[in-house]
Coordinates of C-alpha atoms in Angstrom, one line a residue:
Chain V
X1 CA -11.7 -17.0 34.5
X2 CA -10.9 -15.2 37.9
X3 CA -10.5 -11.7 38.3
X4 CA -11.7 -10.1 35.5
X5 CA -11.3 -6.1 36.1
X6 CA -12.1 -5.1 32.4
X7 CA -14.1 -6.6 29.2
X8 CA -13.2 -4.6 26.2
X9 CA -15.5 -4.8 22.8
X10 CA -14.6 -3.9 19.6
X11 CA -16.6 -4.0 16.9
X12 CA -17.4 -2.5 12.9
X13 CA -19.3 -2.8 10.0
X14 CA -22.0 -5.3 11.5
X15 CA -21.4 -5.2 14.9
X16 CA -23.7 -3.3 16.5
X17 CA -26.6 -6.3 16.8
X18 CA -23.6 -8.1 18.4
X19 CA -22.8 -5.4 20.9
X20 CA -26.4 -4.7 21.7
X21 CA -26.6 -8.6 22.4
X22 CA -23.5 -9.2 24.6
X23 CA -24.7 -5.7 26.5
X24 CA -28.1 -7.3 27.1
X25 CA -26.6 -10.5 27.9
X26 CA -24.3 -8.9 31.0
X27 CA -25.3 -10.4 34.2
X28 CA -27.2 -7.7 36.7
X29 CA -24.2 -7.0 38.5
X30 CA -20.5 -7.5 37.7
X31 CA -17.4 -6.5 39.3
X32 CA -15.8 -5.1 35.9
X33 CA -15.7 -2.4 33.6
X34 CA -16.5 -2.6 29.9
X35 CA -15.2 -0.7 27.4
X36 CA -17.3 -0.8 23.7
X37 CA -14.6 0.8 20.8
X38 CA -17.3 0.7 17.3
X39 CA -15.7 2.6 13.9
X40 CA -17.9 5.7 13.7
X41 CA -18.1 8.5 11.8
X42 CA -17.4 12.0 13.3
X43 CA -18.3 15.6 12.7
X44 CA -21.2 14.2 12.8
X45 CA -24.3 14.2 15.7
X46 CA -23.9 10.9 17.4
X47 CA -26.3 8.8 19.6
X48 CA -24.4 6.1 19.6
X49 CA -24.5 6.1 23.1
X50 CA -28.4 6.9 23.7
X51 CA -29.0 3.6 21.2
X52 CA -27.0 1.8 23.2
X53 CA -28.2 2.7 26.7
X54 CA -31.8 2.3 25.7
X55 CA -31.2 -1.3 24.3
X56 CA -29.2 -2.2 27.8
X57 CA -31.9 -2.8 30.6
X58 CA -30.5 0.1 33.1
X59 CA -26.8 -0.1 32.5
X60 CA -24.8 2.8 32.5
X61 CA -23.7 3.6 29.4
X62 CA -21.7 6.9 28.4
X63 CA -18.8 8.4 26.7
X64 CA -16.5 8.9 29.0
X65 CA -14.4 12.5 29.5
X66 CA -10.7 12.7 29.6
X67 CA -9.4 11.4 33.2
X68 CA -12.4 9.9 33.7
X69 CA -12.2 7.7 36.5
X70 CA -12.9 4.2 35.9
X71 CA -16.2 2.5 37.9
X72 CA -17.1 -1.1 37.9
X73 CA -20.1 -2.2 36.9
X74 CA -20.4 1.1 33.8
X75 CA -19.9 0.6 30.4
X76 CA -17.3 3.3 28.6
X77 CA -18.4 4.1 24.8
X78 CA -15.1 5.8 23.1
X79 CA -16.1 8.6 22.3
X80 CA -16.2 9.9 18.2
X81 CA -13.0 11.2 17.1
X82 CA -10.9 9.6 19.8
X83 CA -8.3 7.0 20.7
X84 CA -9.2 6.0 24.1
X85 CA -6.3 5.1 26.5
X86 CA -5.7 4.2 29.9
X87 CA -3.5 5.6 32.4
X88 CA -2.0 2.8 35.0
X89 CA -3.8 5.0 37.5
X90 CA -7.0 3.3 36.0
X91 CA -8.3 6.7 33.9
X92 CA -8.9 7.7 31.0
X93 CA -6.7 9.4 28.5
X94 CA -8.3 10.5 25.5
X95 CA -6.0 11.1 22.6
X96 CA -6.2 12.8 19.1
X97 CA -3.3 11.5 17.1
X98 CA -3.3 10.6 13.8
X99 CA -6.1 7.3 13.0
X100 CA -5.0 4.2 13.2
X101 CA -6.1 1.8 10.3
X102 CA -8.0 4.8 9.3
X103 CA -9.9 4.9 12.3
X104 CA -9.9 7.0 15.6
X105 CA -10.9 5.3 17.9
X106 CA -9.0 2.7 17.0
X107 CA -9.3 -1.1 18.6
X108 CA -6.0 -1.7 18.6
X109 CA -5.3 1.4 20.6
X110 CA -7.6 0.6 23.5
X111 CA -6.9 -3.0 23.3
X112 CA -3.0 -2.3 23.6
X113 CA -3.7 0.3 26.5
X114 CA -5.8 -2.4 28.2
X115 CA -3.3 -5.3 27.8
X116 CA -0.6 -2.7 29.3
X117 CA -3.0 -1.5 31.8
X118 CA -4.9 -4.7 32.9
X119 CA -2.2 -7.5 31.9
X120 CA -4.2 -11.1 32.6
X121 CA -7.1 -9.3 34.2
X122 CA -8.1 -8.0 30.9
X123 CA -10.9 -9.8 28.3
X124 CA -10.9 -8.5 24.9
X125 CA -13.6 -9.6 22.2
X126 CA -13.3 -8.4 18.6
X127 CA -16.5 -8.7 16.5
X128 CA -17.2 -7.7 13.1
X129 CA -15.6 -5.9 10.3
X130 CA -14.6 -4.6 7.2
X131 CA -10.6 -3.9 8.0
X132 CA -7.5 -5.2 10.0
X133 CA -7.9 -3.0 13.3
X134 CA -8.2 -5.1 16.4
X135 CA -5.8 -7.7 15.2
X136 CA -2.9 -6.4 16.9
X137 CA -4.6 -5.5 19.8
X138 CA -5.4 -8.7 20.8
X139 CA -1.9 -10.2 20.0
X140 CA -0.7 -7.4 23.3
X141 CA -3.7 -8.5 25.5
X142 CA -2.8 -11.9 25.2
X143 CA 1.2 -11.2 25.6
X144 CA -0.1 -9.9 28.5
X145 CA -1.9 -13.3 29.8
X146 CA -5.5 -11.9 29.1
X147 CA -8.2 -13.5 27.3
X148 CA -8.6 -12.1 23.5
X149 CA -11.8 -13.7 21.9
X150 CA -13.1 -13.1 18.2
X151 CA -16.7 -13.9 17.0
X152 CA -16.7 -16.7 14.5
X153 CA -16.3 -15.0 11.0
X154 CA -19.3 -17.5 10.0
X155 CA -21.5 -15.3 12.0
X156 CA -20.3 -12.2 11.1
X157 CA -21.7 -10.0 8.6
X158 CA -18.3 -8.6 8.0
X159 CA -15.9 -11.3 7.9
X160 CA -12.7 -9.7 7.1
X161 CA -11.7 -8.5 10.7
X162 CA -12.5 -11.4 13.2
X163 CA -10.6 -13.5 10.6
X164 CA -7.8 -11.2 10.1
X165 CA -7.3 -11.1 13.9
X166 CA -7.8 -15.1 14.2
X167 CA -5.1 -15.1 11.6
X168 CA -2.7 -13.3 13.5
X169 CA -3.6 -14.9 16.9
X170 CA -3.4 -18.7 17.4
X171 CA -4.6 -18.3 21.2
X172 CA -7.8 -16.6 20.1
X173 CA -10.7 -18.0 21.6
X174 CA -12.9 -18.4 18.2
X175 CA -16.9 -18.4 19.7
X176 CA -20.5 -17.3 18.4
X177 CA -22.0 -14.3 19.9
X178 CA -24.5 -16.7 21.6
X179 CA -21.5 -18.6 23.3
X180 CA -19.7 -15.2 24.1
X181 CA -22.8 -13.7 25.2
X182 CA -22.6 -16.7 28.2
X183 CA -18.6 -16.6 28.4
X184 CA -19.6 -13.1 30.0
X185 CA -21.5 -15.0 32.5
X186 CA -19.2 -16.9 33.6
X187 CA -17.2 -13.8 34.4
X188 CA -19.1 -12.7 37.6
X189 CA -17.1 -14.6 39.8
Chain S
X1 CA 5.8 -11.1 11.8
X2 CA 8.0 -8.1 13.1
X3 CA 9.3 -7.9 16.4
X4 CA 7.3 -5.8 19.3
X5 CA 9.0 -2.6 20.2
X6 CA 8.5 -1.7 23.9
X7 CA 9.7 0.5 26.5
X8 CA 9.0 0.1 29.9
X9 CA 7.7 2.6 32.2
X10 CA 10.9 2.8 33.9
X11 CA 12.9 3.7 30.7
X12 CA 9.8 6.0 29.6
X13 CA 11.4 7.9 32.6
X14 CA 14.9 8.0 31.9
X15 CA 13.9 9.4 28.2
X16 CA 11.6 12.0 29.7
X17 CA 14.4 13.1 32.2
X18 CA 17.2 12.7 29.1
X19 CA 15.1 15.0 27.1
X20 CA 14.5 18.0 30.0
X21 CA 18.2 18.1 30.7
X22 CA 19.8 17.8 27.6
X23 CA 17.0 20.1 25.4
X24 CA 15.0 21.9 27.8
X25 CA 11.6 20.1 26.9
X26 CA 9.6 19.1 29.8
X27 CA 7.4 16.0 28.9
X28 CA 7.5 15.2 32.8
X29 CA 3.6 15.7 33.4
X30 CA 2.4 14.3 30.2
X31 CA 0.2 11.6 30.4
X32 CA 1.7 8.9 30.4
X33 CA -0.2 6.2 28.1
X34 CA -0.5 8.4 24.9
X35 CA 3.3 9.5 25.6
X36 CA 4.5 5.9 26.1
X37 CA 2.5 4.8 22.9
X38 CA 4.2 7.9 20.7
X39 CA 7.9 7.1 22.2
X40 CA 7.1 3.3 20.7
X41 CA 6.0 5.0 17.3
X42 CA 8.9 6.9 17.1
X43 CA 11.5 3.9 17.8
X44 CA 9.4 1.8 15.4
X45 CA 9.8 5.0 12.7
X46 CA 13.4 5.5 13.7
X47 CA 14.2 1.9 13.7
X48 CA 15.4 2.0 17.5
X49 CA 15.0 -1.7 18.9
X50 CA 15.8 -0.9 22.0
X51 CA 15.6 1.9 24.6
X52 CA 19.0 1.9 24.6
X53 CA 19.2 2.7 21.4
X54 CA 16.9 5.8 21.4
X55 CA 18.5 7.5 24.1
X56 CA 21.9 6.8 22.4
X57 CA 20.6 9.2 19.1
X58 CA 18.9 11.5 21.6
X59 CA 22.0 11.8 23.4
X60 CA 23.8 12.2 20.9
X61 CA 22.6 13.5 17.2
X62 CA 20.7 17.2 17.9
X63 CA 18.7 16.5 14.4
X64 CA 17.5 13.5 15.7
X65 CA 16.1 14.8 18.9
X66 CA 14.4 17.6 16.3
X67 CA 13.0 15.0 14.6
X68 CA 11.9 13.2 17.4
X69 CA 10.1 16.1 19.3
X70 CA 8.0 16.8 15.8
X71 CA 6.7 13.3 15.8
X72 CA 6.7 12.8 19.6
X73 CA 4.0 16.2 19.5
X74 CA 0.6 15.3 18.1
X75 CA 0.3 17.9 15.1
X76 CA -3.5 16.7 14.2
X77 CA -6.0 19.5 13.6
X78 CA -9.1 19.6 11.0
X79 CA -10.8 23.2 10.4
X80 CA -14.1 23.4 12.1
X81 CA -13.7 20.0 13.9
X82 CA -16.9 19.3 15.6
X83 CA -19.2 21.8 14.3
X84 CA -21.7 22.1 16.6
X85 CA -19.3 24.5 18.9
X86 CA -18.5 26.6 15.9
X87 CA -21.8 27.2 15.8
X88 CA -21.9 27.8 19.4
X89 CA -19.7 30.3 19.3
X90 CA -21.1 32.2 16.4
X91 CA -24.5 32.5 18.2
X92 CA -23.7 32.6 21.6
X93 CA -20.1 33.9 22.3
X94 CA -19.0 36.2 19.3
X95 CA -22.4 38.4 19.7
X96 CA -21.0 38.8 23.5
X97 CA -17.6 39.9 21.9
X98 CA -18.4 42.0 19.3
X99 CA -19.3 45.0 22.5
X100 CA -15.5 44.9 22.2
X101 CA -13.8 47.5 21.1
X102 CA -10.5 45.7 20.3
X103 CA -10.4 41.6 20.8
X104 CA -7.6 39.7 21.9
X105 CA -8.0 35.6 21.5
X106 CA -5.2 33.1 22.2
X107 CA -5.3 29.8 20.4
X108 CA -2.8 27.3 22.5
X109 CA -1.4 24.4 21.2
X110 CA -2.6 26.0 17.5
X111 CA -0.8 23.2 15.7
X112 CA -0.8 24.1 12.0
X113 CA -3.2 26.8 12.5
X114 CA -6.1 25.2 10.7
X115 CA -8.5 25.8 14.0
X116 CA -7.3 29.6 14.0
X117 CA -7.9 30.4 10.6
X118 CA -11.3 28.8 10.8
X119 CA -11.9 31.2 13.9
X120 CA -10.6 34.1 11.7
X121 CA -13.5 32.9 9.1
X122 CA -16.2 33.3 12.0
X123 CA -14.7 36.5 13.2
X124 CA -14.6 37.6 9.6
X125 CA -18.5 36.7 8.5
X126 CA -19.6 38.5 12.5
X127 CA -17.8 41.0 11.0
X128 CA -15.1 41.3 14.2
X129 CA -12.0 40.2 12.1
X130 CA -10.5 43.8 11.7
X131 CA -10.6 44.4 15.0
X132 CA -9.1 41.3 16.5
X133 CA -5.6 40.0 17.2
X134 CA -5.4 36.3 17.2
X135 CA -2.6 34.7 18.8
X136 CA -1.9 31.5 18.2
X137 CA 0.8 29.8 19.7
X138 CA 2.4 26.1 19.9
X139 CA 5.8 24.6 21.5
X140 CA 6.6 23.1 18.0
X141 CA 8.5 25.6 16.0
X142 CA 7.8 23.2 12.8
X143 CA 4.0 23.2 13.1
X144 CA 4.4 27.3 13.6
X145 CA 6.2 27.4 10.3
X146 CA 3.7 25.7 8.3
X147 CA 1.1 27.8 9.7
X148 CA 2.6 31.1 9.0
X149 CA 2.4 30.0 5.3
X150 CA -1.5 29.2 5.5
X151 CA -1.0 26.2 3.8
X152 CA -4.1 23.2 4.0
X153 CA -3.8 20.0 2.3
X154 CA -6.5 20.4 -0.2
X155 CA -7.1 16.3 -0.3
X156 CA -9.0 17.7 3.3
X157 CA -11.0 20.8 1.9
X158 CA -14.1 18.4 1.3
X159 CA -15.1 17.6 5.1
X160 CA -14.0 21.1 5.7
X161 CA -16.2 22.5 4.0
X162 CA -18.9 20.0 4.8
X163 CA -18.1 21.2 8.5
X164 CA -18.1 24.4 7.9
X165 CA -22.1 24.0 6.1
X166 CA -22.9 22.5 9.5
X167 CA -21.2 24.9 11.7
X168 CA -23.7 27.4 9.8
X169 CA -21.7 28.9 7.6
X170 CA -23.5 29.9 4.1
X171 CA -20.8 31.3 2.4
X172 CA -18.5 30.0 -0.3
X173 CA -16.0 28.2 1.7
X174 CA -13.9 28.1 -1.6
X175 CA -13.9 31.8 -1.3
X176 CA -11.8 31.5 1.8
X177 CA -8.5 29.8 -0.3
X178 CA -6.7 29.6 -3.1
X179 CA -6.5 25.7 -4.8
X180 CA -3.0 24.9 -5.8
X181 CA -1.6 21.4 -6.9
X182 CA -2.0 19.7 -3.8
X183 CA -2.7 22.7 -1.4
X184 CA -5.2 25.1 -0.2
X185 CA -3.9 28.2 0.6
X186 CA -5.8 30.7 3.1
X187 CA -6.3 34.2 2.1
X188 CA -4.0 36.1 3.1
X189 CA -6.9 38.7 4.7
X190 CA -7.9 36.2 7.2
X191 CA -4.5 35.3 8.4
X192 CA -3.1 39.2 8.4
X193 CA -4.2 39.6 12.1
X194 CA -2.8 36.3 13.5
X195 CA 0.5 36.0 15.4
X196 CA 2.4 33.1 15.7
X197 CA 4.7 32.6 18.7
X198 CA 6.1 29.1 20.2
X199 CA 4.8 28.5 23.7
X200 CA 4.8 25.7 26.2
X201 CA 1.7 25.1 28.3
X202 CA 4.1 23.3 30.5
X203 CA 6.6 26.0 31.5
X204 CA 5.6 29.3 30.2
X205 CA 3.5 32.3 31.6
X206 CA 0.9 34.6 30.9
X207 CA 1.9 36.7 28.3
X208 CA -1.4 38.6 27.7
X209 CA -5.2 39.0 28.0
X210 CA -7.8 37.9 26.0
X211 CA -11.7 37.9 26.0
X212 CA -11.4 34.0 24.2
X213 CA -8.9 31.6 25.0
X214 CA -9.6 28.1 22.9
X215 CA -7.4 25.0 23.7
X216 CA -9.0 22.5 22.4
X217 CA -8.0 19.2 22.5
X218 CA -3.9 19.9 23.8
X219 CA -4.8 19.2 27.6
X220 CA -5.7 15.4 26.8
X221 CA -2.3 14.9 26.7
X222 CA -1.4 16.4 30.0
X223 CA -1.5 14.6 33.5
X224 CA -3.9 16.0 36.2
X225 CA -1.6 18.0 37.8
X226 CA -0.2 20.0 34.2
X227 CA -4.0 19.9 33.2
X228 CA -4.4 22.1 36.9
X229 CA -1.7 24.4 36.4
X230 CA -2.4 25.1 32.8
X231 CA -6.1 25.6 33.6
X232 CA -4.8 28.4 36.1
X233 CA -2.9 29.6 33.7
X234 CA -5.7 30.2 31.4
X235 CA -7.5 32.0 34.1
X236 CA -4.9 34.4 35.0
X237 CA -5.0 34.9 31.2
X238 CA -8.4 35.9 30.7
X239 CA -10.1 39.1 30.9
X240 CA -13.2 39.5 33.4
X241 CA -16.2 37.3 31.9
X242 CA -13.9 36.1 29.1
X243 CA -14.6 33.1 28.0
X244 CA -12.4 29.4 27.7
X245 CA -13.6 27.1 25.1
X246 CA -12.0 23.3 25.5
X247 CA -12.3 20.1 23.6
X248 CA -15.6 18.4 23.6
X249 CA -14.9 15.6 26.5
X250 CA -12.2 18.1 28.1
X251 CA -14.5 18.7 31.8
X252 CA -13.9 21.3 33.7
X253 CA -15.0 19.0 36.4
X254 CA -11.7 17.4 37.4
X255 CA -9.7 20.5 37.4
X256 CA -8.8 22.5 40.9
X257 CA -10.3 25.4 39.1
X258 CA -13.9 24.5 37.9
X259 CA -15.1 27.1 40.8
X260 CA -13.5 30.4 39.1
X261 CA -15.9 28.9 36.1
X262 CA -19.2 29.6 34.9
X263 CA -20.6 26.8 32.2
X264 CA -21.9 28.4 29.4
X265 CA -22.3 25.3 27.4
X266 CA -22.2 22.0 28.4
X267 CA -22.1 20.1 25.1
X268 CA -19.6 21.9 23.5
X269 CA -17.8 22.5 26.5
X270 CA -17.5 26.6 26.6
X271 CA -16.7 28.5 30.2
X272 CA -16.9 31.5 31.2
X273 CA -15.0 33.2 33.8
X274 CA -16.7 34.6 36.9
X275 CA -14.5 37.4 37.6

């Protein structure tokens, strides 16, 4: 794939090995932005985004602010509590409506925003999970001509959402995180 | 498999400028994902294929646009959402208050209150309720109705009160409300000194001034330039040193005014005014 301006992750129950993996996995330098949605719980202390940063070998790695602008080469944690959006602009609207498959941030909510935003220079990958967000999501990135991936639900600890989005999406691109995890290289182009 | 319901940017517009002439309601600086994504919620609700067909009923039925603006508005408030800046303000900001002798504090974009009454809690326990005025105002005359009654779903008051353990309180937070069927119902005490008005960020003024304005969470929604003249707004509002508390990834940092600003904390995102 040419192009790429923006790899968006999204991942539950089970995915954070996976996301620590592909993170690890991103070549030195890339001319994109990533975006990382993960179900988490709020009201509470998070350091979701320490966790991560420390596992990722120097890569930027934050929780972005509302009308944030967006940098290649930085990875964008959604922050607790939020829907994260983007503006055509290429920033970042944070929103607080109501969850979306009981979750906020939702997947499908960044994933929609990112097919509208990016249309075919947009990569989407859905890992595991215990629920039906994402599914959706990746129907509108591919509507849009991007490329929606979903880790194999063999090699997911939670099955139920990388299946439930292969079930809705017969273009998915159905891979192992090993084989995703090397799809990203292949992106620095 | 239903069919997608879209509207493109283009008719976003036309609904956004149907909406300002016909009602009044200025939606013209919102930002534009979120409001694209709620218009396509509310054709999906309202069964509107087309956008066609949603400026026909806005056009054209006045109950419909009513019911449109109430679901168009994000009405989605928790008490003591993120605790860590109630706690913030009951051990920094309300011992600064409390050398007041009368307070004034403005909650904007209040929603259905539940943030305001769980100010009037803190105020109450730094014993400061009696002599503040709370006003609380929102551009949604439904969400100001349901406030005025005090009314919480009870199916909530668990994390509520699990917030409000964190935020530091060590009261009975059951104290606080009466349980009814399937309703919590704030005492009326710590709702006696809140007003409730309508207001729009987007085209009204200052109408007062207050040691504590809180707007947490409403400018999200706004485009850079709203988010600018709100934010001046808010500082033509404020008393000397009073202080602005915003949502907790709201900056400062992108707004024309961050210089008439003093950060008092950076986590929990509280200003302070330097004049």
């Amino acid at each position: 794939m040419t192009g790429c301006r923006v790899v968006a992750i999204g991942g539950s129950a089970g995915s954070i090995p996976v996301v620590t993996a592909l993170l690890q996995a991103l070549p030195t330098s890339f001319p994109f932005a990533v975006f990382v949605v993960l179900h988490r719980l709020k009201n509470v202390t998070s350091s979701m985004d320490t966790i991560l940063t420390s596992k990722g070998r120097g890569l930027v790695i934050g929780e972005p602010d509302d009308k944030e602008a967006i940098v290649a080469h930085r990875v964008y944690l959604a922050p607790q509590n939020y829907h994260l959006l983007i503006e055509a602009d290429r920033t970042i609207s944070l929103d607080y409506s109501e969850p979306v498959h009981y979750s906020r941030p939702s997947i499908d909510v960044t994933f929609e925003s990112i097919a509208m935003a990016y249309a075919g220079s947009a990569v989407a990958i859905l890992l595991s999970g215990a629920n039906q967000d994402g599914a959706d999501g990746l129907l509108a990135i591919v509507r849009q001509g991007g490329v929606a991936i979903v880790q194999d639900p063999a090699t997911a600890e939670y099955p139920v959402m990388p299946q439930a989005a292969i079930n809705r999406n017969k273009n998915a691109v159905v891979l192992t995180p090993e084989h995703i995890a090397s799809f990203l290289h292949t992106l620095n182009d | 498999m239903t069919v997608p319901i879209y509207i493109s940017a283009e008719d976003l517009e036309e609904v956004v400028h149907l909406v300002r002439r016909q009602y009044g309601y200025d939606f013209g600086d919102y930002a534009r994902a979120s409001l694209q994504r709620r218009v396509i919620r509310c054709m999906q609700k309202a069964g509107c294929l087309t956008a066609f067909e949603l400026k026909y009923q806005l056009t054209n039925d006045e109950r419909f646009f009513a019911w449109f603006i109430e679901s168009l508005t994000v009405n989605v408030t928790e008490m003591f959402r993120d605790p860590a800046f109630y706690k913030e303000l009951r051990n920094t900001v309300l011992p600064k208050l409390a050398s007041y002798p009368i307070l004034k504090i403005w909650h904007a974009g209040c929603s259905t209150g539940e943030e305001v009454f769980s100010m009037a809690i803190l105020l109450h326990e730094a014993g400061l309720l009696n002599r503040t005025r709370l006003y609380a105002t929102d551009l949604n005359p439904a969400n100001l109705e349901r406030a005025r009654q005090g009314i919480v779903p009870l199916q909530n008051m668990k994390e509520y009160t699990s917030n409000y353990i964190q935020s530091g309180g060590t009261n009975d937070f059951s104290s606080y409300y009466t349980a009814r069927y399937e309703n919590a119902i704030i005492h009326k005490e710590y709702r006696k000194n809140i007003v409730f008005a309508t207001h729009n960020l987007a085209t009204d003024q200052v109408f007062n001034e207050f040691q504590l304005v809180c707007c947490r969470n409403v400018l999200i929604y706004f485009n850079r330039e709203l988010q600018n003249r709100v934010m001046t707004l808010f500082s033509n509002s404020l008393a000397p040193l009073g202080y602005l508390a915003l949502g907790m990834k709201e900056s400062l940092l992108f707004s024309e005014a961050r210089d008439q600003f003093d950060v008092v904390s950076p986590v929990v995102r509280i200003y302070r005014s330097k004049t």
